[in-house]
Each structure stands twice: as structure tokens, then as C-alpha cells.
PDB file of C-alpha atoms in Angstrom:
ATOM      1  CA  MET A  26       0.000   0.000   0.000  1.00  0.00           C
ATOM      2  CA  SER A  27       1.338   3.391  -0.966  1.00  0.00           C
ATOM      3  CA  VAL A  28       1.706   6.260   1.473  1.00  0.00           C
ATOM      4  CA  GLN A  29      -1.031   8.144  -0.369  1.00  0.00           C
ATOM      5  CA  GLU A  30      -3.424   5.173  -0.119  1.00  0.00           C
ATOM      6  CA  ARG A  31      -2.696   4.810   3.591  1.00  0.00           C
ATOM      7  CA  LYS A  32      -3.293   8.540   4.187  1.00  0.00           C
ATOM      8  CA  GLN A  33      -6.567   8.385   2.254  1.00  0.00           C
ATOM      9  CA  ARG A  34      -7.698   5.354   4.277  1.00  0.00           C
ATOM     10  CA  GLU A  35      -6.808   7.160   7.519  1.00  0.00           C
ATOM     11  CA  ARG A  36      -8.723  10.230   6.350  1.00  0.00           C
ATOM     12  CA  VAL A  37     -11.826   8.166   5.625  1.00  0.00           C
ATOM     13  CA  GLU A  38     -11.539   6.494   9.036  1.00  0.00           C
ATOM     14  CA  ARG A  39     -11.210   9.887  10.785  1.00  0.00           C
ATOM     15  CA  GLU A  40     -14.273  11.143   8.964  1.00  0.00           C
ATOM     16  CA  ARG A  41     -16.257   8.055  10.022  1.00  0.00           C
ATOM     17  CA  LEU A  42     -15.085   8.588  13.583  1.00  0.00           C
ATOM     18  CA  ILE A  43     -16.198  12.222  13.550  1.00  0.00           C
ATOM     19  CA  VAL A  44     -19.647  11.325  12.208  1.00  0.00           C
ATOM     20  CA  ALA A  45     -20.081   8.391  14.607  1.00  0.00           C
ATOM     21  CA  THR A  46     -18.987  10.494  17.571  1.00  0.00           C
ATOM     22  CA  ALA A  47     -21.284  13.379  16.613  1.00  0.00           C
ATOM     23  CA  ARG A  48     -24.162  10.970  16.244  1.00  0.00           C
ATOM     24  CA  GLU A  49     -23.443   9.289  19.570  1.00  0.00           C
ATOM     25  CA  LEU A  50     -23.160  12.601  21.378  1.00  0.00           C
ATOM     26  CA  ALA A  51     -26.367  13.906  19.765  1.00  0.00           C
ATOM     27  CA  GLU A  52     -28.283  10.733  20.664  1.00  0.00           C
ATOM     28  CA  GLN A  53     -27.056  10.945  24.272  1.00  0.00           C
ATOM     29  CA  GLN A  54     -27.284  14.680  24.933  1.00  0.00           C
ATOM     30  CA  GLY A  55     -28.985  16.343  21.967  1.00  0.00           C
ATOM     31  CA  TRP A  56     -27.585  18.318  19.053  1.00  0.00           C
ATOM     32  CA  ASP A  57     -26.857  21.355  21.232  1.00  0.00           C
ATOM     33  CA  ALA A  58     -24.142  19.280  22.922  1.00  0.00           C
ATOM     34  CA  VAL A  59     -22.405  18.663  19.589  1.00  0.00           C
ATOM     35  CA  THR A  60     -19.722  21.299  19.188  1.00  0.00           C
ATOM     36  CA  THR A  61     -16.484  21.143  17.261  1.00  0.00           C
ATOM     37  CA  ARG A  62     -14.565  21.541  20.506  1.00  0.00           C
ATOM     38  CA  ARG A  63     -16.329  18.603  22.177  1.00  0.00           C
ATOM     39  CA  LEU A  64     -15.953  16.468  19.072  1.00  0.00           C
ATOM     40  CA  ALA A  65     -12.260  17.260  18.814  1.00  0.00           C
ATOM     41  CA  GLU A  66     -11.795  16.322  22.483  1.00  0.00           C
ATOM     42  CA  ARG A  67     -13.733  13.069  22.116  1.00  0.00           C
ATOM     43  CA  ILE A  68     -11.954  11.894  18.986  1.00  0.00           C
ATOM     44  CA  GLU A  69      -8.606  13.097  20.337  1.00  0.00           C
ATOM     45  CA  TYR A  70      -7.721  15.241  17.356  1.00  0.00           C
ATOM     46  CA  SER A  71      -7.317  18.993  17.167  1.00  0.00           C
ATOM     47  CA  GLN A  72     -10.112  21.243  15.938  1.00  0.00           C
ATOM     48  CA  PRO A  73      -8.101  22.074  12.774  1.00  0.00           C
ATOM     49  CA  VAL A  74      -8.085  18.349  11.913  1.00  0.00           C
ATOM     50  CA  LEU A  75     -11.854  18.261  12.363  1.00  0.00           C
ATOM     51  CA  TYR A  76     -12.203  21.346  10.161  1.00  0.00           C
ATOM     52  CA  SER A  77     -10.104  19.648   7.484  1.00  0.00           C
ATOM     53  CA  HIS A  78     -13.010  17.205   7.107  1.00  0.00           C
ATOM     54  CA  PHE A  79     -16.041  19.403   7.780  1.00  0.00           C
ATOM     55  CA  ARG A  80     -16.447  23.174   7.623  1.00  0.00           C
ATOM     56  CA  GLY A  81     -18.600  23.112  10.740  1.00  0.00           C
ATOM     57  CA  LYS A  82     -21.497  21.580  12.590  1.00  0.00           C
ATOM     58  CA  ARG A  83     -23.884  22.058   9.675  1.00  0.00           C
ATOM     59  CA  GLU A  84     -21.832  19.742   7.453  1.00  0.00           C
ATOM     60  CA  ILE A  85     -21.540  17.220  10.275  1.00  0.00           C
ATOM     61  CA  ILE A  86     -25.328  17.229  10.657  1.00  0.00           C
ATOM     62  CA  GLY A  87     -25.566  16.677   6.903  1.00  0.00           C
ATOM     63  CA  ALA A  88     -23.183  13.712   7.082  1.00  0.00           C
ATOM     64  CA  VAL A  89     -25.219  12.173   9.911  1.00  0.00           C
ATOM     65  CA  ALA A  90     -28.391  12.750   7.890  1.00  0.00           C
ATOM     66  CA  LEU A  91     -26.960  11.009   4.823  1.00  0.00           C
ATOM     67  CA  GLU A  92     -25.855   8.044   6.908  1.00  0.00           C
ATOM     68  CA  GLY A  93     -29.265   7.921   8.567  1.00  0.00           C
ATOM     69  CA  ALA A  94     -31.091   8.112   5.234  1.00  0.00           C
ATOM     70  CA  GLY A  95     -29.262   4.989   4.119  1.00  0.00           C
ATOM     71  CA  GLU A  96     -30.149   3.188   7.328  1.00  0.00           C
ATOM     72  CA  MET A  97     -33.782   4.236   7.082  1.00  0.00           C
ATOM     73  CA  ALA A  98     -33.980   3.001   3.490  1.00  0.00           C
ATOM     74  CA  VAL A  99     -32.586  -0.377   4.539  1.00  0.00           C
ATOM     75  CA  ALA A 100     -35.049  -0.644   7.448  1.00  0.00           C
ATOM     76  CA  VAL A 101     -38.071   0.303   5.333  1.00  0.00           C
ATOM     77  CA  ARG A 102     -37.107  -2.059   2.506  1.00  0.00           C
ATOM     78  CA  ALA A 103     -36.452  -4.946   4.881  1.00  0.00           C
ATOM     79  CA  ALA A 104     -39.796  -4.475   6.599  1.00  0.00           C
ATOM     80  CA  ALA A 105     -41.683  -4.229   3.310  1.00  0.00           C
ATOM     81  CA  ALA A 106     -39.863  -7.231   1.826  1.00  0.00           C
ATOM     82  CA  ALA A 107     -40.817  -9.384   4.803  1.00  0.00           C
ATOM     83  CA  ALA A 108     -44.523  -8.590   4.349  1.00  0.00           C
ATOM     84  CA  ASP A 109     -46.921 -10.386   2.049  1.00  0.00           C
ATOM     85  CA  GLY A 110     -49.283  -8.305  -0.065  1.00  0.00           C
ATOM     86  CA  PRO A 111     -49.717  -4.556  -0.602  1.00  0.00           C
ATOM     87  CA  ARG A 112     -51.578  -3.836   2.659  1.00  0.00           C
ATOM     88  CA  ALA A 113     -49.057  -5.719   4.776  1.00  0.00           C
ATOM     89  CA  ARG A 114     -46.159  -4.006   2.943  1.00  0.00           C
ATOM     90  CA  VAL A 115     -47.558  -0.521   3.523  1.00  0.00           C
ATOM     91  CA  THR A 116     -48.283  -1.300   7.181  1.00  0.00           C
ATOM     92  CA  ALA A 117     -44.798  -2.727   7.670  1.00  0.00           C
ATOM     93  CA  LEU A 118     -43.257   0.274   5.923  1.00  0.00           C
ATOM     94  CA  ALA A 119     -45.170   2.693   8.185  1.00  0.00           C
ATOM     95  CA  ARG A 120     -44.170   0.833  11.338  1.00  0.00           C
ATOM     96  CA  ALA A 121     -40.523   0.621  10.248  1.00  0.00           C
ATOM     97  CA  TYR A 122     -40.449   4.359   9.518  1.00  0.00           C
ATOM     98  CA  LEU A 123     -41.994   5.266  12.874  1.00  0.00           C
ATOM     99  CA  ASP A 124     -39.752   2.798  14.717  1.00  0.00           C
ATOM    100  CA  PHE A 125     -36.699   4.345  13.041  1.00  0.00           C
ATOM    101  CA  ALA A 126     -37.764   7.798  14.253  1.00  0.00           C
ATOM    102  CA  VAL A 127     -38.177   6.515  17.819  1.00  0.00           C
ATOM    103  CA  ARG A 128     -34.918   4.536  17.912  1.00  0.00           C
ATOM    104  CA  ASN A 129     -32.812   7.285  16.278  1.00  0.00           C
ATOM    105  CA  PRO A 130     -34.170  10.663  17.388  1.00  0.00           C
ATOM    106  CA  ALA A 131     -30.974  12.637  16.733  1.00  0.00           C
ATOM    107  CA  VAL A 132     -30.574  11.093  13.290  1.00  0.00           C
ATOM    108  CA  TYR A 133     -34.232  11.776  12.530  1.00  0.00           C
ATOM    109  CA  ASP A 134     -33.713  15.399  13.564  1.00  0.00           C
ATOM    110  CA  ALA A 135     -30.618  15.614  11.353  1.00  0.00           C
ATOM    111  CA  LEU A 136     -32.666  14.303   8.438  1.00  0.00           C
ATOM    112  CA  PHE A 137     -35.820  16.362   8.847  1.00  0.00           C
ATOM    113  CA  GLN A 138     -35.558  19.083  11.473  1.00  0.00           C
ATOM    114  CA  LEU A 139     -32.050  20.556  11.364  1.00  0.00           C
ATOM    115  CA  ASP A 140     -30.162  22.392   8.647  1.00  0.00           C
ATOM    116  CA  GLY A 141     -27.553  19.996   7.332  1.00  0.00           C
ATOM    117  CA  GLY A 142     -27.087  21.938   4.121  1.00  0.00           C
ATOM    118  CA  LEU A 143     -28.704  19.193   2.041  1.00  0.00           C
ATOM    119  CA  ALA A 144     -30.943  19.805  -0.934  1.00  0.00           C
ATOM    120  CA  PHE A 145     -34.253  17.946  -0.983  1.00  0.00           C
ATOM    121  CA  ALA A 146     -36.569  17.339  -3.922  1.00  0.00           C
ATOM    122  CA  ASN A 147     -34.343  18.648  -6.713  1.00  0.00           C
ATOM    123  CA  GLU A 148     -31.529  17.523  -9.002  1.00  0.00           C
ATOM    124  CA  ASP A 149     -28.904  18.352  -6.341  1.00  0.00           C
ATOM    125  CA  THR A 150     -30.446  15.996  -3.802  1.00  0.00           C
ATOM    126  CA  PRO A 151     -27.743  13.593  -2.586  1.00  0.00           C
ATOM    127  CA  GLN A 152     -28.231   9.963  -3.588  1.00  0.00           C
ATOM    128  CA  PRO A 153     -28.858   8.623  -0.050  1.00  0.00           C
ATOM    129  CA  LEU A 154     -31.839  10.985   0.294  1.00  0.00           C
ATOM    130  CA  LYS A 155     -33.159   9.964  -3.115  1.00  0.00           C
ATOM    131  CA  ASP A 156     -32.747   6.329  -2.136  1.00  0.00           C
ATOM    132  CA  ALA A 157     -34.662   6.810   1.130  1.00  0.00           C
ATOM    133  CA  PHE A 158     -37.556   8.318  -0.820  1.00  0.00           C
ATOM    134  CA  ALA A 159     -37.322   5.503  -3.366  1.00  0.00           C
ATOM    135  CA  ALA A 160     -37.610   2.975  -0.521  1.00  0.00           C
ATOM    136  CA  LEU A 161     -40.963   4.531   0.374  1.00  0.00           C
ATOM    137  CA  LEU A 162     -42.063   4.852  -3.244  1.00  0.00           C
ATOM    138  CA  GLU A 163     -41.404   1.178  -3.991  1.00  0.00           C
ATOM    139  CA  SER A 164     -44.225   0.048  -1.716  1.00  0.00           C
ATOM    140  CA  LEU A 165     -46.437   3.110  -1.729  1.00  0.00           C
ATOM    141  CA  GLY A 166     -46.450   3.553  -5.490  1.00  0.00           C
ATOM    142  CA  GLU A 167     -48.369   0.324  -5.925  1.00  0.00           C
ATOM    143  CA  VAL A 168     -51.244   1.566  -3.730  1.00  0.00           C
ATOM    144  CA  ALA A 169     -51.468   5.157  -4.969  1.00  0.00           C
ATOM    145  CA  GLY A 170     -54.708   4.481  -6.801  1.00  0.00           C
ATOM    146  CA  ASP A 171     -55.928   5.108 -10.295  1.00  0.00           C
ATOM    147  CA  GLY A 172     -55.056   8.515 -11.660  1.00  0.00           C
ATOM    148  CA  VAL A 173     -52.836   9.401  -8.678  1.00  0.00           C
ATOM    149  CA  HIS A 174     -49.172  10.100  -9.348  1.00  0.00           C
ATOM    150  CA  PRO A 175     -47.174   7.568  -7.258  1.00  0.00           C
ATOM    151  CA  GLY A 176     -44.546  10.143  -6.262  1.00  0.00           C
ATOM    152  CA  LEU A 177     -47.164  12.631  -5.102  1.00  0.00           C
ATOM    153  CA  PHE A 178     -48.992   9.944  -3.130  1.00  0.00           C
ATOM    154  CA  THR A 179     -45.692   8.913  -1.523  1.00  0.00           C
ATOM    155  CA  GLU A 180     -45.026  12.522  -0.503  1.00  0.00           C
ATOM    156  CA  VAL A 181     -48.438  12.802   1.157  1.00  0.00           C
ATOM    157  CA  PHE A 182     -48.100   9.458   2.949  1.00  0.00           C
ATOM    158  CA  TRP A 183     -44.565  10.372   4.041  1.00  0.00           C
ATOM    159  CA  ALA A 184     -45.837  13.726   5.356  1.00  0.00           C
ATOM    160  CA  ALA A 185     -48.450  11.882   7.416  1.00  0.00           C
ATOM    161  CA  LEU A 186     -45.781   9.534   8.799  1.00  0.00           C
ATOM    162  CA  HIS A 187     -43.532  12.486   9.596  1.00  0.00           C
ATOM    163  CA  GLY A 188     -46.390  14.201  11.407  1.00  0.00           C
ATOM    164  CA  LEU A 189     -47.073  11.083  13.457  1.00  0.00           C
ATOM    165  CA  ALA A 190     -43.383  10.679  14.274  1.00  0.00           C
ATOM    166  CA  THR A 191     -42.958  14.321  15.255  1.00  0.00           C
ATOM    167  CA  LEU A 192     -46.130  14.571  17.326  1.00  0.00           C
ATOM    168  CA  THR A 193     -45.436  11.274  19.078  1.00  0.00           C
ATOM    169  CA  ARG A 194     -41.880  12.297  19.971  1.00  0.00           C
ATOM    170  CA  ALA A 195     -43.180  15.611  21.306  1.00  0.00           C
ATOM    171  CA  GLY A 196     -45.605  13.775  23.599  1.00  0.00           C
ATOM    172  CA  ARG A 197     -48.632  15.191  21.781  1.00  0.00           C
ATOM    173  CA  LEU A 198     -50.147  11.774  20.979  1.00  0.00           C
ATOM    174  CA  LEU A 199     -51.011   8.908  23.308  1.00  0.00           C
ATOM    175  CA  PRO A 200     -48.449   6.130  22.799  1.00  0.00           C
ATOM    176  CA  GLU A 201     -51.017   3.380  23.353  1.00  0.00           C
ATOM    177  CA  ASP A 202     -52.860   4.449  20.174  1.00  0.00           C
ATOM    178  CA  ALA A 203     -49.804   4.158  17.883  1.00  0.00           C
ATOM    179  CA  ALA A 204     -50.881   0.894  16.229  1.00  0.00           C
ATOM    180  CA  GLN A 205     -54.392   2.219  15.613  1.00  0.00           C
ATOM    181  CA  ARG A 206     -52.969   5.336  13.963  1.00  0.00           C
ATOM    182  CA  VAL A 207     -50.946   3.229  11.530  1.00  0.00           C
ATOM    183  CA  GLU A 208     -54.004   1.103  10.709  1.00  0.00           C
ATOM    184  CA  LEU A 209     -56.110   4.224  10.154  1.00  0.00           C
ATOM    185  CA  LEU A 210     -53.449   5.768   7.955  1.00  0.00           C
ATOM    186  CA  VAL A 211     -53.202   2.617   5.842  1.00  0.00           C
ATOM    187  CA  ASP A 212     -56.979   2.140   5.669  1.00  0.00           C
ATOM    188  CA  ARG A 213     -57.923   5.730   4.837  1.00  0.00           C
ATOM    189  CA  LEU A 214     -54.967   7.065   2.896  1.00  0.00           C
ATOM    190  CA  ALA A 215     -53.598   3.995   1.143  1.00  0.00           C
ATOM    191  CA  MET A 216     -57.031   2.344   1.066  1.00  0.00           C
ATOM    192  CA  VAL A 217     -55.635  -1.183   0.879  1.00  0.00           C
TER     193      VAL A 217
END
């Protein structure tokens, strides 16, 4: 292995460490606790080294969001693939999405609440975000209904899921009714 290859590998590993540490700190203490100084201390590198990878917290949030989008896509696809039939797939997709939001609140915030400098819904949208939407579209597109654009239906269903996730996390909805909400969403919106 050449010196250049080794340095590149070390750089990639440092970047992974920064993202993993930011994510861990955010999940434990919230995004306000994630500062470049604290990250530099935790990873045992200087702040200039951290800044050689990311220009600041915003880019770190974006990196966490991209990583999380990939994980969410995997979770949604796995849940849908394990289900039999359109109704079961949509229900499994909804549960997997909501479970992801509960299990990964800081990542969910990085994806949908915080400014990570990422473009959504245009040609500059990073591939992991496009893939996360595609994971929803794959199951939801088949239940959009006659004359309804599958992408538009997916956006509306996703917005409903996001609302449920956000309101549940904020303590605005009774947790014991979570399963009924998913069933109602599937029955009334997806009508499967």
C-alpha cells in the first residue's frame, strides 16, 4: 500500500469517527451538545483536523443525515420485503419508519428538522436521500390508486408519517394508540 493510499484510508476512518462520535453525542445529549470543541476532544484530534473534514457543525449534521437516510432506506425495505401483499407491505413500511424515528431521534432530527445543508426534492439531492424516498415509493407507489401520481402519493403518505413521528416524539399523541394510527393511515390514505 502506498503512502497516499494509507493517508486516504486514515482520512476516511477519521471522517467516520467524527460522524459516529457526533451521532453518539447527539443521541445521548442532543444536538446542542455537539460542538467542534467537544468532538475534537472526544476523537482526540485537534479542531483544525476536524475542520479539514467538515467546515462546521452544519456539514456534520448533513453527514449524519446522509448516513441515517441509508439506514432508514434499509429498514423500510427490509420491513416491506418481509410482508406479504400490498396492505401488509404498507403497514410494515409505516411501522418501520416510525420505529426508526423513535430509535434514532438525533438522526431523525438531522434528516428532517435541522439544517444539514442538504438539498431535498431537486436535481442536487444527494443519492442517499433519493434512495430513502425511493424505498418509500417502492411500496407506496403500488397503492397510490388510479389517476394518482405515485410520487405525489408517496409525498403525502410520508408527510403523514412524519407528522405522526414528530407529534409522538413531542408527547402530543397517546403512545397506546400508535398501532391504531398506523391502521387508520393505511386504511384511509392507502385504502388497501
